[in-house]
Short mmCIF file of C-alpha atoms in Angstrom, two decimals:
data_model
loop_
_atom_site.label_atom_id
_atom_site.label_comp_id
_atom_site.label_asym_id
_atom_site.label_seq_id
_atom_site.Cartn_x
_atom_site.Cartn_y
_atom_site.Cartn_z
CA MET A 996 84.30 56.89 -57.19
CA HIS A 997 81.11 57.20 -56.05
CA GLN A 998 80.69 56.46 -52.23
CA ARG A 999 78.02 54.21 -51.28
CA GLN A 1000 75.44 56.29 -49.33
CA LYS A 1001 74.50 55.02 -45.88
CA PRO A 1002 70.87 54.50 -45.36
CA SER A 1003 69.03 57.28 -43.49
CA ALA A 1004 68.00 56.77 -39.93
CA PRO A 1005 64.34 56.18 -40.72
CA GLU A 1006 65.24 53.43 -43.17
CA ARG A 1007 67.88 51.93 -40.92
CA ARG A 1008 65.94 51.83 -37.67
CA SER A 1009 62.35 51.24 -36.91
CA ASP A 1010 60.28 53.81 -35.20
CA PRO A 1011 60.39 53.41 -31.44
CA ALA A 1012 56.77 54.67 -31.14
CA ALA A 1013 55.54 52.23 -33.89
CA ASP A 1014 57.39 49.40 -32.02
CA ARG A 1015 55.85 50.27 -28.78
CA GLY A 1016 52.54 50.23 -30.42
CA ALA A 1017 53.11 46.96 -31.97
CA LEU A 1018 54.11 45.50 -28.76
CA SER A 1019 51.17 46.91 -27.01
CA MET A 1020 48.92 45.52 -29.66
CA SER A 1021 50.51 42.16 -29.35
CA HIS A 1022 50.35 42.13 -25.56
CA ASN A 1023 46.58 43.27 -25.60
CA ASP A 1024 45.86 40.51 -28.16
CA SER A 1025 47.50 37.99 -26.07
CA ARG A 1026 45.65 39.17 -22.83
CA SER A 1027 42.32 39.21 -24.66
CA LEU A 1028 43.10 35.62 -26.00
CA LEU A 1029 43.85 34.61 -22.59
CA ASN A 1030 40.77 36.17 -21.09
CA LEU A 1031 38.69 34.45 -23.64
CA SER A 1032 40.14 31.15 -23.11
CA GLN A 1033 39.57 31.49 -19.42
CA LEU A 1034 35.87 32.59 -20.15
CA VAL A 1035 35.21 29.56 -22.45
CA LEU A 1036 36.91 27.26 -19.75
CA SER A 1037 34.90 28.79 -16.88
CA ALA A 1038 31.61 28.68 -18.73
CA GLY A 1039 32.08 24.99 -19.83
CA GLN A 1040 33.41 23.86 -16.61
CA ILE A 1041 31.17 21.53 -14.77
CA LYS A 1042 30.56 22.35 -11.02
CA PRO A 1043 31.78 19.70 -8.86
CA SER A 1044 28.94 17.56 -7.18
CA PRO A 1045 28.69 17.60 -3.36
CA ALA A 1046 29.97 14.02 -3.33
CA LEU A 1047 33.13 14.83 -5.50
CA LYS A 1048 33.58 18.18 -3.37
CA HIS A 1049 33.62 16.17 -0.15
CA SER A 1050 35.44 12.82 -1.01
CA LYS A 1051 35.19 11.67 2.42
CA ILE A 1052 31.72 10.20 3.19
CA THR A 1053 30.31 10.34 6.77
CA TYR A 1054 28.91 7.18 8.21
CA PHE A 1055 26.42 6.91 10.92
CA GLU A 1056 26.39 4.55 14.03
CA VAL A 1057 23.07 3.00 14.88
CA GLU A 1058 22.60 2.17 18.53
CA ILE A 1059 19.78 -0.35 19.08
CA LEU A 1060 18.36 -0.65 22.56
CA ASP A 1061 15.69 -2.87 24.12
CA VAL A 1062 12.55 -0.89 24.41
CA GLN A 1063 11.66 -2.33 27.74
CA SER A 1064 15.03 -2.53 29.68
CA LYS A 1065 16.78 0.08 27.56
CA LYS A 1066 19.70 -2.17 27.53
CA GLN A 1067 22.14 -2.03 24.40
CA ILE A 1068 21.45 -4.88 21.98
CA CYS A 1069 24.10 -4.04 19.50
CA ILE A 1070 25.68 -1.17 17.48
CA VAL A 1071 25.36 -1.11 13.77
CA ASP A 1072 28.19 0.87 12.56
CA LYS A 1073 29.36 2.25 8.96
CA VAL A 1074 25.68 2.95 7.97
CA PRO A 1075 25.84 5.10 4.78
CA PRO A 1076 23.56 8.23 4.73
CA ALA A 1077 21.52 6.78 1.78
CA SER A 1078 20.68 3.80 3.80
CA THR A 1079 16.87 3.02 5.06
CA VAL A 1080 15.50 1.46 8.09
CA LEU A 1081 15.23 -1.75 6.28
CA ASP A 1082 18.87 -1.59 5.52
CA VAL A 1083 19.55 -1.26 9.19
CA LYS A 1084 17.20 -4.13 9.99
CA HIS A 1085 19.09 -6.35 7.55
CA LYS A 1086 22.32 -5.45 9.29
CA PHE A 1087 20.87 -5.96 12.62
CA HIS A 1088 20.00 -9.45 11.58
CA LYS A 1089 23.42 -10.17 10.60
CA ALA A 1090 24.50 -9.31 14.10
CA CYS A 1091 21.61 -11.09 15.76
CA PRO A 1092 20.53 -13.84 13.50
CA GLN A 1093 17.53 -14.82 15.69
CA TRP A 1094 15.73 -11.48 14.68
CA TYR A 1095 14.46 -11.62 11.23
CA PRO A 1096 13.83 -8.15 9.52
CA SER A 1097 10.07 -8.85 9.22
CA ARG A 1098 9.74 -9.24 13.00
CA VAL A 1099 12.05 -6.26 13.96
CA GLY A 1100 10.08 -3.11 14.98
CA LEU A 1101 12.33 0.11 15.27
CA GLN A 1102 11.16 3.24 17.17
CA LEU A 1103 12.89 6.62 17.53
CA GLU A 1104 11.27 7.10 20.84
CA ARG A 1105 10.00 4.45 23.26
CA ASN A 1106 6.44 5.33 22.88
CA GLY A 1107 6.57 6.55 19.40
CA PRO A 1108 5.25 4.89 16.21
CA PHE A 1109 7.20 2.20 14.50
CA LEU A 1110 9.46 3.54 11.76
CA LYS A 1111 8.70 2.54 8.22
CA ASP A 1112 11.10 0.39 6.37
CA SER A 1113 11.42 3.10 3.51
CA THR A 1114 12.39 5.95 5.98
CA ASN A 1115 15.90 7.35 5.10
CA ILE A 1116 18.34 7.07 8.06
CA GLN A 1117 19.71 10.41 7.35
CA SER A 1118 16.41 12.10 8.06
CA LEU A 1119 16.62 10.56 11.70
CA ALA A 1120 20.11 11.77 12.46
CA VAL A 1121 20.91 14.64 14.67
CA SER A 1122 24.59 13.59 15.29
CA SER A 1123 26.61 10.74 13.81
CA ILE A 1124 25.12 8.28 16.41
CA ILE A 1125 21.36 7.47 16.09
CA THR A 1126 19.65 5.75 19.00
CA LEU A 1127 16.70 3.31 18.05
CA TYR A 1128 14.53 1.20 20.29
CA PHE A 1129 13.83 -2.27 19.32
CA THR A 1130 10.71 -4.34 19.68
CA ASP A 1131 9.94 -7.86 18.82
CA LEU A 1132 6.82 -7.82 16.62
CA GLY A 1133 6.40 -11.76 16.76
CA GLN A 1134 6.10 -14.18 13.85
CA GLN A 1135 5.11 -12.27 10.74
CA VAL A 1136 3.38 -13.32 7.44
CA GLY A 1137 3.00 -11.45 4.21
CA TRP A 1138 -0.20 -9.52 3.37
CA THR A 1139 -0.64 -11.76 0.32
CA THR A 1140 -0.42 -14.87 2.33
CA PHE A 1141 -2.67 -13.31 4.86
CA PHE A 1142 -5.52 -12.39 2.47
CA LEU A 1143 -5.28 -15.64 0.37
CA THR A 1144 -5.46 -17.87 3.62
CA GLU A 1145 -8.26 -15.81 4.92
CA TYR A 1146 -10.37 -16.09 1.78
CA THR A 1147 -9.57 -19.52 0.56
CA GLY A 1148 -10.98 -21.10 3.72
CA PRO A 1149 -14.47 -19.55 3.35
CA LEU A 1150 -14.56 -20.79 -0.26
CA LEU A 1151 -13.63 -24.53 0.53
CA ILE A 1152 -15.56 -24.67 3.66
CA TYR A 1153 -18.84 -23.62 2.09
CA LEU A 1154 -18.41 -26.14 -0.76
CA LEU A 1155 -17.95 -28.83 1.83
CA PHE A 1156 -21.27 -28.05 3.40
CA TYR A 1157 -22.90 -27.46 -0.03
CA ILE A 1158 -22.24 -31.26 -1.09
CA ARG A 1159 -23.80 -32.28 2.10
CA LEU A 1160 -21.10 -34.67 3.43
CA SER A 1161 -22.57 -37.76 5.45
CA THR A 1162 -20.55 -36.67 8.48
CA ILE A 1163 -22.41 -33.36 8.75
CA TYR A 1164 -25.94 -34.12 7.77
CA ASP A 1165 -28.20 -37.23 7.68
CA GLN A 1166 -27.78 -38.80 4.53
CA VAL A 1167 -31.37 -40.33 4.30
CA GLU A 1168 -32.94 -37.06 5.26
CA SER A 1169 -30.60 -35.18 2.59
CA ARG A 1170 -32.00 -37.42 -0.20
CA LYS A 1171 -35.59 -37.01 0.74
CA ASN A 1172 -35.87 -33.18 0.91
CA PHE A 1173 -35.78 -31.18 -2.38
CA ARG A 1174 -33.21 -28.34 -2.54
CA HIS A 1175 -34.89 -25.02 -3.18
CA PRO A 1176 -33.30 -23.00 -6.04
CA VAL A 1177 -32.02 -20.22 -3.48
CA VAL A 1178 -29.58 -22.92 -2.05
CA HIS A 1179 -27.91 -23.18 -5.34
CA LEU A 1180 -28.14 -19.47 -5.92
CA ALA A 1181 -26.64 -18.85 -2.43
CA CYS A 1182 -23.74 -21.16 -3.20
CA PHE A 1183 -23.00 -19.36 -6.46
CA CYS A 1184 -22.92 -15.93 -4.68
CA HIS A 1185 -20.88 -17.00 -1.92
CA CYS A 1186 -18.23 -18.61 -4.06
CA LEU A 1187 -18.30 -15.60 -6.48
CA HIS A 1188 -17.63 -13.23 -3.67
CA TYR A 1189 -14.55 -15.00 -2.32
CA ILE A 1190 -13.33 -15.85 -5.63
CA ARG A 1191 -13.38 -12.26 -6.50
CA HIS A 1192 -11.38 -11.23 -3.29
CA LEU A 1193 -8.84 -13.91 -4.21
CA LEU A 1194 -8.24 -12.71 -7.85
CA GLU A 1195 -8.09 -9.11 -6.58
CA THR A 1196 -5.49 -10.14 -3.88
CA LEU A 1197 -3.24 -11.59 -6.58
CA PHE A 1198 -3.82 -9.22 -9.45
CA VAL A 1199 -5.29 -5.80 -8.17
CA HIS A 1200 -4.22 -4.92 -4.74
CA LYS A 1201 -0.62 -3.67 -4.11
CA PHE A 1202 0.33 -4.14 -0.45
CA SER A 1203 2.79 -1.88 1.23
CA GLU A 1204 4.88 -2.78 4.41
CA GLY A 1205 4.55 -6.31 3.36
CA HIS A 1206 4.06 -8.00 6.69
CA THR A 1207 1.64 -8.41 9.64
CA PRO A 1208 1.62 -10.29 12.83
CA LEU A 1209 0.75 -14.13 12.57
CA LYS A 1210 -1.87 -13.61 15.40
CA ASN A 1211 -3.77 -11.14 13.23
CA MET A 1212 -4.10 -13.87 10.55
CA ILE A 1213 -5.21 -16.35 13.10
CA LYS A 1214 -7.99 -13.98 14.44
CA GLY A 1215 -9.25 -13.18 11.02
CA CYS A 1216 -9.21 -16.79 9.81
CA ALA A 1217 -11.06 -17.67 13.11
CA PHE A 1218 -13.91 -15.09 12.30
CA TYR A 1219 -14.41 -15.77 8.72
CA TRP A 1220 -13.96 -19.57 8.82
CA GLY A 1221 -16.14 -19.81 11.88
CA PHE A 1222 -19.12 -17.89 10.42
CA THR A 1223 -18.83 -19.50 7.15
CA SER A 1224 -19.31 -22.80 8.85
CA TRP A 1225 -22.38 -21.51 10.67
CA ILE A 1226 -23.79 -19.90 7.70
CA ALA A 1227 -23.17 -22.71 5.32
CA TYR A 1228 -24.66 -25.34 7.86
CA TYR A 1229 -28.05 -23.49 7.87
CA ILE A 1230 -28.41 -22.65 4.21
CA ASN A 1231 -27.47 -26.20 3.07
CA HIS A 1232 -29.43 -27.87 5.83
CA PRO A 1233 -32.06 -30.37 4.43
CA ARG A 1234 -34.74 -28.61 6.50
CA TYR A 1235 -33.85 -25.11 5.33
CA THR A 1236 -36.95 -23.08 4.57
CA PRO A 1237 -36.99 -20.55 1.58
CA PRO A 1238 -37.56 -16.61 2.10
CA SER A 1239 -40.93 -15.53 2.97
CA PHE A 1240 -41.62 -13.60 -0.13
CA GLY A 1241 -40.55 -16.31 -2.26
CA HIS A 1242 -39.12 -15.81 -5.86
CA ARG A 1243 -39.51 -12.09 -5.86
CA GLN A 1244 -37.57 -11.66 -2.73
CA VAL A 1245 -34.68 -13.94 -4.04
CA SER A 1246 -34.55 -12.35 -7.34
CA TYR A 1247 -34.30 -8.73 -6.11
CA ALA A 1248 -31.71 -9.49 -3.49
CA ALA A 1249 -29.63 -11.57 -5.84
CA LEU A 1250 -29.58 -8.70 -8.25
CA ALA A 1251 -28.58 -6.18 -5.61
CA PHE A 1252 -25.82 -8.62 -4.56
CA LEU A 1253 -24.35 -8.74 -8.03
CA MET A 1254 -24.50 -5.16 -8.45
CA CYS A 1255 -22.63 -4.59 -5.16
CA GLU A 1256 -20.09 -7.06 -6.08
CA ALA A 1257 -19.41 -5.31 -9.52
CA GLY A 1258 -19.27 -2.00 -7.82
CA ASN A 1259 -16.70 -3.23 -5.12
CA HIS A 1260 -14.51 -4.67 -8.11
CA PHE A 1261 -14.64 -1.40 -10.08
CA ILE A 1262 -13.79 0.81 -7.10
CA ASN A 1263 -10.99 -1.50 -6.11
CA VAL A 1264 -9.57 -1.30 -9.74
CA ALA A 1265 -9.91 2.55 -9.68
CA LEU A 1266 -7.94 2.79 -6.29
CA ALA A 1267 -5.35 0.47 -7.75
CA HIS A 1268 -4.89 2.50 -10.90
CA GLN A 1269 -4.37 5.61 -8.88
CA THR A 1270 -1.66 3.80 -6.73
CA ASN A 1271 0.03 2.25 -9.76
CA SER A 1272 0.07 5.66 -11.83
CA GLY A 1273 1.58 7.38 -8.68
CA ASN A 1274 -1.11 10.11 -8.76
CA LYS A 1275 -1.71 10.44 -5.12
CA THR A 1276 -2.08 14.13 -4.95
CA CYS A 1277 -5.82 14.09 -5.57
CA PHE A 1278 -8.80 12.22 -4.34
CA PRO A 1279 -10.06 9.52 -6.94
CA SER A 1280 -12.73 11.00 -9.15
CA PRO A 1281 -15.59 9.22 -10.84
CA THR A 1282 -15.25 7.97 -14.36
CA TYR A 1283 -17.73 7.06 -17.20
CA ASN A 1284 -18.25 3.81 -15.24
CA PRO A 1285 -21.66 4.25 -13.26
CA PHE A 1286 -20.32 2.16 -10.36
CA THR A 1287 -17.53 4.73 -9.49
CA TRP A 1288 -20.09 7.55 -9.24
CA LEU A 1289 -20.40 6.69 -5.55
CA PHE A 1290 -17.15 8.59 -4.99
CA LEU A 1291 -19.33 11.59 -5.29
CA LEU A 1292 -21.00 10.77 -2.02
CA VAL A 1293 -18.63 8.76 0.20
CA SER A 1294 -14.93 8.55 0.48
CA CYS A 1295 -14.81 4.80 1.00
CA PRO A 1296 -17.17 3.37 -1.56
CA ASN A 1297 -15.54 -0.17 -1.49
CA TYR A 1298 -16.89 -0.54 2.10
CA THR A 1299 -20.28 0.56 1.00
CA TYR A 1300 -20.49 -2.02 -1.69
CA GLU A 1301 -19.07 -4.79 0.73
CA ALA A 1302 -21.81 -3.85 3.29
CA GLY A 1303 -24.31 -3.92 0.45
CA SER A 1304 -23.31 -7.35 -0.60
CA TRP A 1305 -23.79 -9.00 2.88
CA ILE A 1306 -27.01 -7.18 3.43
CA SER A 1307 -28.40 -8.45 0.08
CA PHE A 1308 -27.14 -11.99 0.77
CA THR A 1309 -29.16 -11.75 4.10
CA VAL A 1310 -32.28 -10.70 2.45
CA MET A 1311 -31.69 -13.30 -0.27
CA THR A 1312 -31.16 -16.39 2.31
CA GLN A 1313 -33.36 -15.00 5.12
CA THR A 1314 -31.12 -16.84 7.77
CA LEU A 1315 -30.20 -15.45 11.15
CA PRO A 1316 -26.31 -16.35 10.98
CA VAL A 1317 -26.08 -14.25 7.64
CA GLY A 1318 -27.84 -11.40 9.47
CA ILE A 1319 -25.45 -11.40 12.28
CA PHE A 1320 -22.28 -11.72 10.20
CA ALA A 1321 -23.63 -8.85 7.88
CA PHE A 1322 -24.43 -6.74 11.13
CA LEU A 1323 -20.71 -7.27 12.52
CA MET A 1324 -19.42 -6.57 9.04
CA VAL A 1325 -21.17 -3.28 8.77
CA ILE A 1326 -19.66 -2.21 12.16
CA GLN A 1327 -16.27 -3.29 11.37
CA MET A 1328 -16.32 -1.48 7.93
CA SER A 1329 -17.80 1.65 9.27
CA LEU A 1330 -14.86 1.83 11.84
CA TRP A 1331 -12.18 1.24 8.96
CA ALA A 1332 -14.02 3.80 7.01
CA GLN A 1333 -14.09 6.40 9.69
CA LYS A 1334 -10.31 5.87 10.15
CA LYS A 1335 -9.52 6.17 6.44
CA HIS A 1336 -11.90 9.16 6.00
CA LYS A 1337 -9.77 11.10 8.65
CA LEU A 1338 -6.73 10.25 6.70
CA TYR A 1339 -8.30 11.51 3.53
CA LEU A 1340 -9.45 14.78 5.27
CA LYS A 1341 -5.77 15.64 5.95
CA ARG A 1342 -4.57 14.86 2.39
CA PHE A 1343 -7.70 15.91 0.40
CA TYR A 1344 -9.62 18.36 2.67
CA PRO A 1345 -11.29 20.52 -0.09
CA GLU A 1346 -12.50 17.38 -2.01
CA VAL A 1347 -13.56 15.19 0.86
CA ARG A 1348 -15.03 17.53 3.44
CA ARG A 1349 -18.55 17.28 1.93
CA LYS A 1350 -18.50 13.53 1.71
CA ALA A 1351 -19.49 10.78 4.18
CA ALA A 1352 -17.26 8.07 5.24
CA MET A 1353 -19.17 4.92 4.06
CA ILE A 1354 -22.88 5.49 3.96
CA PRO A 1355 -24.43 8.90 2.88
CA ILE A 1356 -25.76 11.03 5.70
CA ILE A 1357 -25.59 8.42 8.25
CA PHE A 1358 -21.83 8.04 8.71
#
């Protein structure tokens, strides 16, 4: 009988070195796969945002003191870091209902400037407790209401004098005297001026920090309404005498008035366009419109055109009240122009340093 042969050692057992090599390769492959997986996960992992990293949000406490007595009025607690001064005013109004947000003035220091409503409360914080000083700004009105009231009065008042009410002028004398054409032209120009202001208030100008004290509106209305009554009374009086140089003086002055009105409008539109587009990094530059070329000479051409309108109206009507009003307007607007020019120098120094404020060379 043939005995069945046993298999040899190499056939019966695997090679230990080969087994170790296979195990080593398998282990390396597993490690490489693990490293690759970790690399992919770490590369694709989104870094946690600070808000997620610190789940506990820190709140501020705002202590509000009276600016005169330094006594504590209230404490506004749990103010989030993203809150603004306006948010604090609303919380303060809930704690003290008699103080409306529009009449609340908050200061970081007793003699410091009032904080803007858009100021972030976190930018004021040195610790978790913020101390602010409260000032009552008085009754407030919106800027739109302010200008609409200020400009509507002169428009209506002038028309009342233009129709020559019997309570203002003698009716018999009014019927006898013939009205010079300059009286009608003056009424048209005066109404055009204030209608332009009203339309620009509604559709062109954008007002920031939307309130002003009521007393400012009363003073502005007293000035404009009072002078309008004086001016309209003289120009529409039955004994009004026309300008010395007649039709030529009236025509040239009326043309200058219309050009100044057009220039003022286009300048206001250019300034509003810069504000709406958010391009506040450079000074407004002239466009193809010739009325905007005044930007090359002065930094506040809207005041230049406004002064030109009233000077032209003075020459056209040749009356003392208009001359006094124009003189006061030129002084006031030159002060406004100087103040705005200083702000422009800080923001746009290279572009504004060679310009005048309102009138070339003089101011």
